[in-house]
Amino acid sequence: MEANSTARVVIENVHPSVDCGRFPARRIAGDTVVVTADIFADGHDAVAARLLHRGPGDAEWTASPMEPAGNDAWTGRFRVEELGLHRFCVEGWVDRFASWRDGLEKKYAAGRDVAVDLLAGAEIVEREAERAGPEAAAQMMKLAGRLKDAARPDRAVSAALGDEAATLMRRYPGPEFATQPDRELEVRVDRPRARFSTWYERFPRSCSPDAERSGTFRDLEALLPEIARMGFDVIYLPPIHPIGRTSRKGRNNSPSASEGDPGSPWAVGSPEGGHKSIDPGLGTFEDLERLIESASRLGIETAVDIAFQCSPDHPYVREHPEWFKIRPDGSVQFAENPPKKYEDIFPLNFETDQWKSLWKELKSIVTFWLDKGIRIFRMDNPHTKPFPFWEWLLAEIKRECPEAIFLAEAFTRPKVMKRLAKAGFTQSYTYFTWRNSKPEITAYLEELTRTDVKEYFRPNFWPNTPDILPEFLQYGGREAFVIKLVLAATLSSNYGIYGPAFELVENRALPGREEYLDSEKYEIRHWNWNAQGNLKDFIARINAIRRHNPALQETNNLRFFDVDNEQMLFYGKMASDPSQTVLVVVNLDPASVQSGWLRIPMGELGIDPAQAYLGDDLLGGQKFIWHGEKIFIKLDPRVVPAHIFRLRTRFRRETDFDYFM
Amino acid sequence: MEANSTARVVIENVHPSVDCGRFPARRIAGDTVVVTADIFADGHDAVAARLLHRGPGDAEWTASPMEPAGNDAWTGRFRVEELGLHRFCVEGWVDRFASWRDGLEKKYAAGRDVAVDLLAGAEIVEREAERAGPEAAAQMMKLAGRLKDAARPDRAVSAALGDEAATLMRRYPGPEFATQPDRELEVRVDRPRARFSTWYERFPRSCSPDAERSGTFRDLEALLPEIARMGFDVIYLPPIHPIGRTSRKGRNNSPSASEGDPGSPWAVGSPEGGHKSIDPGLGTFEDLERLIESASRLGIETAVDIAFQCSPDHPYVREHPEWFKIRPDGSVQFAENPPKKYEDIFPLNFETDQWKSLWKELKSIVTFWLDKGIRIFRMDNPHTKPFPFWEWLLAEIKRECPEAIFLAEAFTRPKVMKRLAKAGFTQSYTYFTWRNSKPEITAYLEELTRTDVKEYFRPNFWPNTPDILPEFLQYGGREAFVIKLVLAATLSSNYGIYGPAFELVENRALPGREEYLDSEKYEIRHWNWNAQGNLKDFIARINAIRRHNPALQETNNLRFFDVDNEQMLFYGKMASDPSQTVLVVVNLDPASVQSGWLRIPMGELGIDPAQAYLGDDLLGGQKFIWHGEKIFIKLDPRVVPAHIFRLRTRFRRETDFDYFM
């Protein structure tokens, strides 16, 4: 018999848990992890439970009591500070003293003779004393003595039912017959930027102030103050390595490059070096170090792009042919998505017999850039490399450097994107780029924030990327850019733009495609960053609102609310203090003025229906005095397509209006 | 490195699965188990998957292919015949030949040179040949030869793309680099009566035709033909053991019995014997055997009640004091729910040090009755015995006798009831007894039939039991009995009644309680089974409809449909052949005529909206010719509160009307 008659407590449905505990849930340093479980026993005995938690550096479990939450559900919580993998589990047992005490209380109240019950209670206390520390044991023996004092039964009963006895007996939980957990669960704790980050992507080679030459790290460095003013905290660079020459692509992805065409940075590697080298045209390692430091002084982190693939000229091709697929004619297999061919790219063959040396080398690429001071990595096309590789690599790196953040550039099928997140990516690209209508946005965000997905998948919303100029931006004019910016920045606490194409409202595409015309991927551009109509000030305002409102610094606090116009979206980023909640209403139609009635969630926000309240638009600066739950809003996209409100329920003095900025 | 670069396929979300595979799902012999899983790999390669199934007697796995169902979901199926625990798992791998073939087809269509691709294909085929049987290997080598025939590239391409090559290569799935499952999943296969049964509970001691003496097994035997005519297939007897005398309860649960009071059968055990003895007043083992045989000839199985508890006079109390809790004054602890005392019942102490001998003895009780020919057990109060005990006991018994059926009499909290089902009970009592309104019934049945609960919890609906005369029956008159009968019999494929109290519309309760007045639990009753107004014919009709309509013989095929009256409930038991679907509309209000418009689910039933169709009421015998989806129905509870329809979309000849009975 493996079973045991005495471990009577059942523990089920422990959360947070991803895929039955196969993967860790994700949290941020400083979070309180709320653990829920169903815990119960047969019969009528009282049950007790505790939560055991162990941080990455802890040799021992720390226990904390769990509390019943009704209908056999229990709740416990622990705070996470240290970065890395935390473990937790739940233990439950029958609380003999509490069970006995409940019965005694009822019998005594009903006037029954409790003499024998008091003796039974004394036995329970004496048994517990054997397991307690000496001080508590002495107190328990004293309590047992009182319970056995037949001469003074009323005193015995009050000793039994008193708070002192309850506290004493609860101090020594009795896992003598505790149910042990089937499985320990894990929580990966990242630093706050994993949940709240504002990315700006820029090609350094297009940063030159001089139209006669290409840009460098130094040129980008000069732009940092303006990037900081716009409110970004991550500057992300496309691959900075030497670019292959063989089969180099020309402008607009033409199959052959002309003299002077710089090639795609994603064709990594040339005789000058591979993934651990810098394209000499961009500068030196010292220049990069300066860039990182200057950015850091402005509160900006530098992120690089890692694309695990090689141009035909990459040193690996010569030095490690065993990492590539060789065709029957002896040539190296290039990338293809038949009938399309990408002859400037050789994929790595993860099915090689030599996969261990390949994995090791790829890890060494990441640690190389960690050593250079990089902590944020945008991983290119992760969905074309095996999941077990990512699970291994990301765990290995985070063990050595728990600050590391990895953004998965996986625009692929839903389950593949989710699996990459489970496998360890810190943030993920999403379908937001193509979600424009109210039902599309609502359904997608509900999935991300209200289902199990929220436990492991941290979205990073990008309205555009160098690879994607979506049709909404192609056809919707400047208004469309503003709408997508507001949505990205307020729906998701992580978002980014590819600039300056975004803030300059670049919307020229290759005909019938979602590719930029004259894409920077294949040529050097010289931008007029201060061109009329640019969105820099608007972006700065939006990002300042994000920085000043903690409710916008998380994503899973999103709730959608009613507005009676299908072209308008109304949602809240909820805060435990309702005055910190941010309400957003957006006109999704870039072409027309739209208006509708919002239904303010007065109950959730604790607003007295009898009282007037203040709607303070952080975006436009207007202040509205409202009462009742139905509020009329009209939004002209040519002025501003959104309001971002905070509400105040009491406003007496003028200074009350000054809480923002 | 534990990970492996070559097992590229991911398998997630395999179903059916109960609590991450901790417990088996339930099916019936003859079922086809549909297995779903999410299966995918990195990149663009074709994936293949198979389902492995192993019955209880199988030494080896049987493999069958899985098919893609869109969005990375896959489906497979296996049929279960043998009773017992079946195992299954899913394997997935990259299909190299199919991947190559897809690419070849596209490149060839685009007019690209495929000479090198054909050679690459030959290499794949040759590698597969190494693993295939000699005959297939020969065919593969021939195929490889054709692919390599540079002189005739068009013939090579057509060989590669032909069905013959696809079939040949698919015959030998390539789990060389297959993803192995994390965990095998289980399905427990029961006999059909586990899913479709119609129970009749009756106290043999109240079956005497002679008011001067108490009833016996022989008296009950004489009633069997009428019970069979009513359509029941399980006759369930309350405990048949000798009844204790110490602290015996009197009529209406009075604390002391009068001379001649028979006591509660649940106070098991007297000097005449315990759980393996028969109350001499009921008859002998031979009488029981006759009863079982007579019932069996009428298509009825005999079920007994096992209550793992003892009267103070049970031989165990004397022979095995170690199985009971001894109070500090030396007395045995009686049952209590403070301040209430049940001094006629001693609970067994499952926390005893001697739990192993206790478990063994309790198992021997079940096997004792198995040896007497009993295959169906109603287990009393299982929620007051440890879950690990039930999991062990039920698995042990089913291993020895997979036909055994266990009904859990657990009227307790939801999670406890569910856990008992997971632990191995075949059927379970439910809250149906107290669910009367449309939202109550709908929400409860949706939970039972549309959530994971359906995989392990088989409801058995009881409108009444000897312990419960619900208020709806107390106050709703005969009409309420008919309503609850129709609901029980058509919502759930397992249901039962406690007779003859039910069919005689016994609705006298103890004041303010849901206990029967003059309950048979404490006294012998002499019933006039043919009293005017009895429901026997109506019950017979309902049960005949159940027997003739397979759609009513399962529960999870339930769907609720619209009717625009809150007092009316409209639902269907769906069949794969829509003409077999049964539609039920019930007036839930026993006091008033109710009417409303049904919306017939014409799309689901494949009814052409342009065509008239026939609604055939199996209950009332009327036939309605309808067209369109909106149908008006009026139900008078004093006539009959329900229709049970089958629909026909073509009706040309009179014989078409005769398909039922």
PDB file of C-alpha atoms in Angstrom, chain B residues 198-207 220 223-224 227 230 232-239 265-266 300-306 378 380 407 409 411 429 460-468 495-503 516 519-521 527 529:
ATOM      1  CA  THR B 198     -32.461   3.663 -13.840  1.00  0.00           C
ATOM      2  CA  TRP B 199     -32.507   3.069 -10.096  1.00  0.00           C
ATOM      3  CA  TYR B 200     -35.313   2.137  -7.757  1.00  0.00           C
ATOM      4  CA  GLU B 201     -34.633   2.236  -4.024  1.00  0.00           C
ATOM      5  CA  ARG B 202     -36.878   0.226  -1.742  1.00  0.00           C
ATOM      6  CA  PHE B 203     -36.821  -1.006   1.853  1.00  0.00           C
ATOM      7  CA  PRO B 204     -37.482  -4.770   1.761  1.00  0.00           C
ATOM      8  CA  ARG B 205     -38.834  -4.628   5.301  1.00  0.00           C
ATOM      9  CA  SER B 206     -41.712  -2.438   4.082  1.00  0.00           C
ATOM     10  CA  CYS B 207     -42.675  -4.827   1.264  1.00  0.00           C
ATOM     11  CA  LEU B 220     -39.661  -7.745  -2.485  1.00  0.00           C
ATOM     12  CA  LEU B 223     -42.855  -6.949  -6.480  1.00  0.00           C
ATOM     13  CA  LEU B 224     -40.119  -7.264  -9.081  1.00  0.00           C
ATOM     14  CA  ILE B 227     -40.764  -2.734 -10.828  1.00  0.00           C
ATOM     15  CA  MET B 230     -42.032   0.575 -14.525  1.00  0.00           C
ATOM     16  CA  PHE B 232     -36.137   0.174 -13.693  1.00  0.00           C
ATOM     17  CA  ASP B 233     -32.916  -1.763 -14.199  1.00  0.00           C
ATOM     18  CA  VAL B 234     -31.328  -1.386 -10.736  1.00  0.00           C
ATOM     19  CA  ILE B 235     -33.097  -2.269  -7.501  1.00  0.00           C
ATOM     20  CA  TYR B 236     -31.188  -0.744  -4.625  1.00  0.00           C
ATOM     21  CA  LEU B 237     -31.615  -1.990  -1.046  1.00  0.00           C
ATOM     22  CA  PRO B 238     -30.686   0.051   2.046  1.00  0.00           C
ATOM     23  CA  PRO B 239     -28.272  -1.830   4.348  1.00  0.00           C
ATOM     24  CA  PRO B 265     -30.545  -0.037   8.894  1.00  0.00           C
ATOM     25  CA  TRP B 266     -27.560   2.332   8.822  1.00  0.00           C
ATOM     26  CA  ILE B 300     -32.722  -5.768 -13.142  1.00  0.00           C
ATOM     27  CA  GLU B 301     -29.486  -5.697 -11.171  1.00  0.00           C
ATOM     28  CA  THR B 302     -29.444  -5.707  -7.385  1.00  0.00           C
ATOM     29  CA  ALA B 303     -27.463  -2.986  -5.633  1.00  0.00           C
ATOM     30  CA  VAL B 304     -26.646  -2.941  -1.940  1.00  0.00           C
ATOM     31  CA  ASP B 305     -25.730  -0.143   0.418  1.00  0.00           C
ATOM     32  CA  ILE B 306     -22.368  -0.236   2.166  1.00  0.00           C
ATOM     33  CA  ARG B 378     -24.144   2.541  -3.131  1.00  0.00           C
ATOM     34  CA  ASP B 380     -22.881   5.677   2.251  1.00  0.00           C
ATOM     35  CA  LEU B 407     -22.418   5.218  -6.467  1.00  0.00           C
ATOM     36  CA  GLU B 409     -23.769   9.137  -1.660  1.00  0.00           C
ATOM     37  CA  PHE B 411     -24.270  15.310  -0.481  1.00  0.00           C
ATOM     38  CA  TYR B 429     -25.291  11.931  -6.131  1.00  0.00           C
ATOM     39  CA  ASN B 460     -27.055  10.225 -10.936  1.00  0.00           C
ATOM     40  CA  PHE B 461     -30.142  12.410 -10.410  1.00  0.00           C
ATOM     41  CA  TRP B 462     -32.404  11.658  -7.447  1.00  0.00           C
ATOM     42  CA  PRO B 463     -35.568  13.740  -6.932  1.00  0.00           C
ATOM     43  CA  ASN B 464     -35.950  12.197  -3.464  1.00  0.00           C
ATOM     44  CA  THR B 465     -34.104   9.833  -1.117  1.00  0.00           C
ATOM     45  CA  PRO B 466     -35.062   8.397   2.286  1.00  0.00           C
ATOM     46  CA  ASP B 467     -33.021  11.267   3.757  1.00  0.00           C
ATOM     47  CA  ILE B 468     -34.431  14.076   1.628  1.00  0.00           C
ATOM     48  CA  TYR B 495     -31.336   8.663 -12.325  1.00  0.00           C
ATOM     49  CA  GLY B 496     -33.223   7.022  -9.519  1.00  0.00           C
ATOM     50  CA  ILE B 497     -36.166   7.386  -7.203  1.00  0.00           C
ATOM     51  CA  TYR B 498     -36.831   6.254  -3.678  1.00  0.00           C
ATOM     52  CA  GLY B 499     -40.069   4.304  -3.890  1.00  0.00           C
ATOM     53  CA  PRO B 500     -42.823   3.782  -3.305  1.00  0.00           C
ATOM     54  CA  ALA B 501     -42.716   7.178  -1.553  1.00  0.00           C
ATOM     55  CA  PHE B 502     -42.084   8.819  -4.915  1.00  0.00           C
ATOM     56  CA  GLU B 503     -44.691   7.178  -7.109  1.00  0.00           C
ATOM     57  CA  TYR B 516     -40.043  12.449   5.671  1.00  0.00           C
ATOM     58  CA  SER B 519     -39.740   7.854   7.681  1.00  0.00           C
ATOM     59  CA  GLU B 520     -39.052   4.246   6.740  1.00  0.00           C
ATOM     60  CA  LYS B 521     -35.580   4.747   8.158  1.00  0.00           C
ATOM     61  CA  TRP B 527     -47.863   1.077   1.434  1.00  0.00           C
ATOM     62  CA  TRP B 529     -48.869   0.726  -4.060  1.00  0.00           C
TER      63      TRP B 529
END
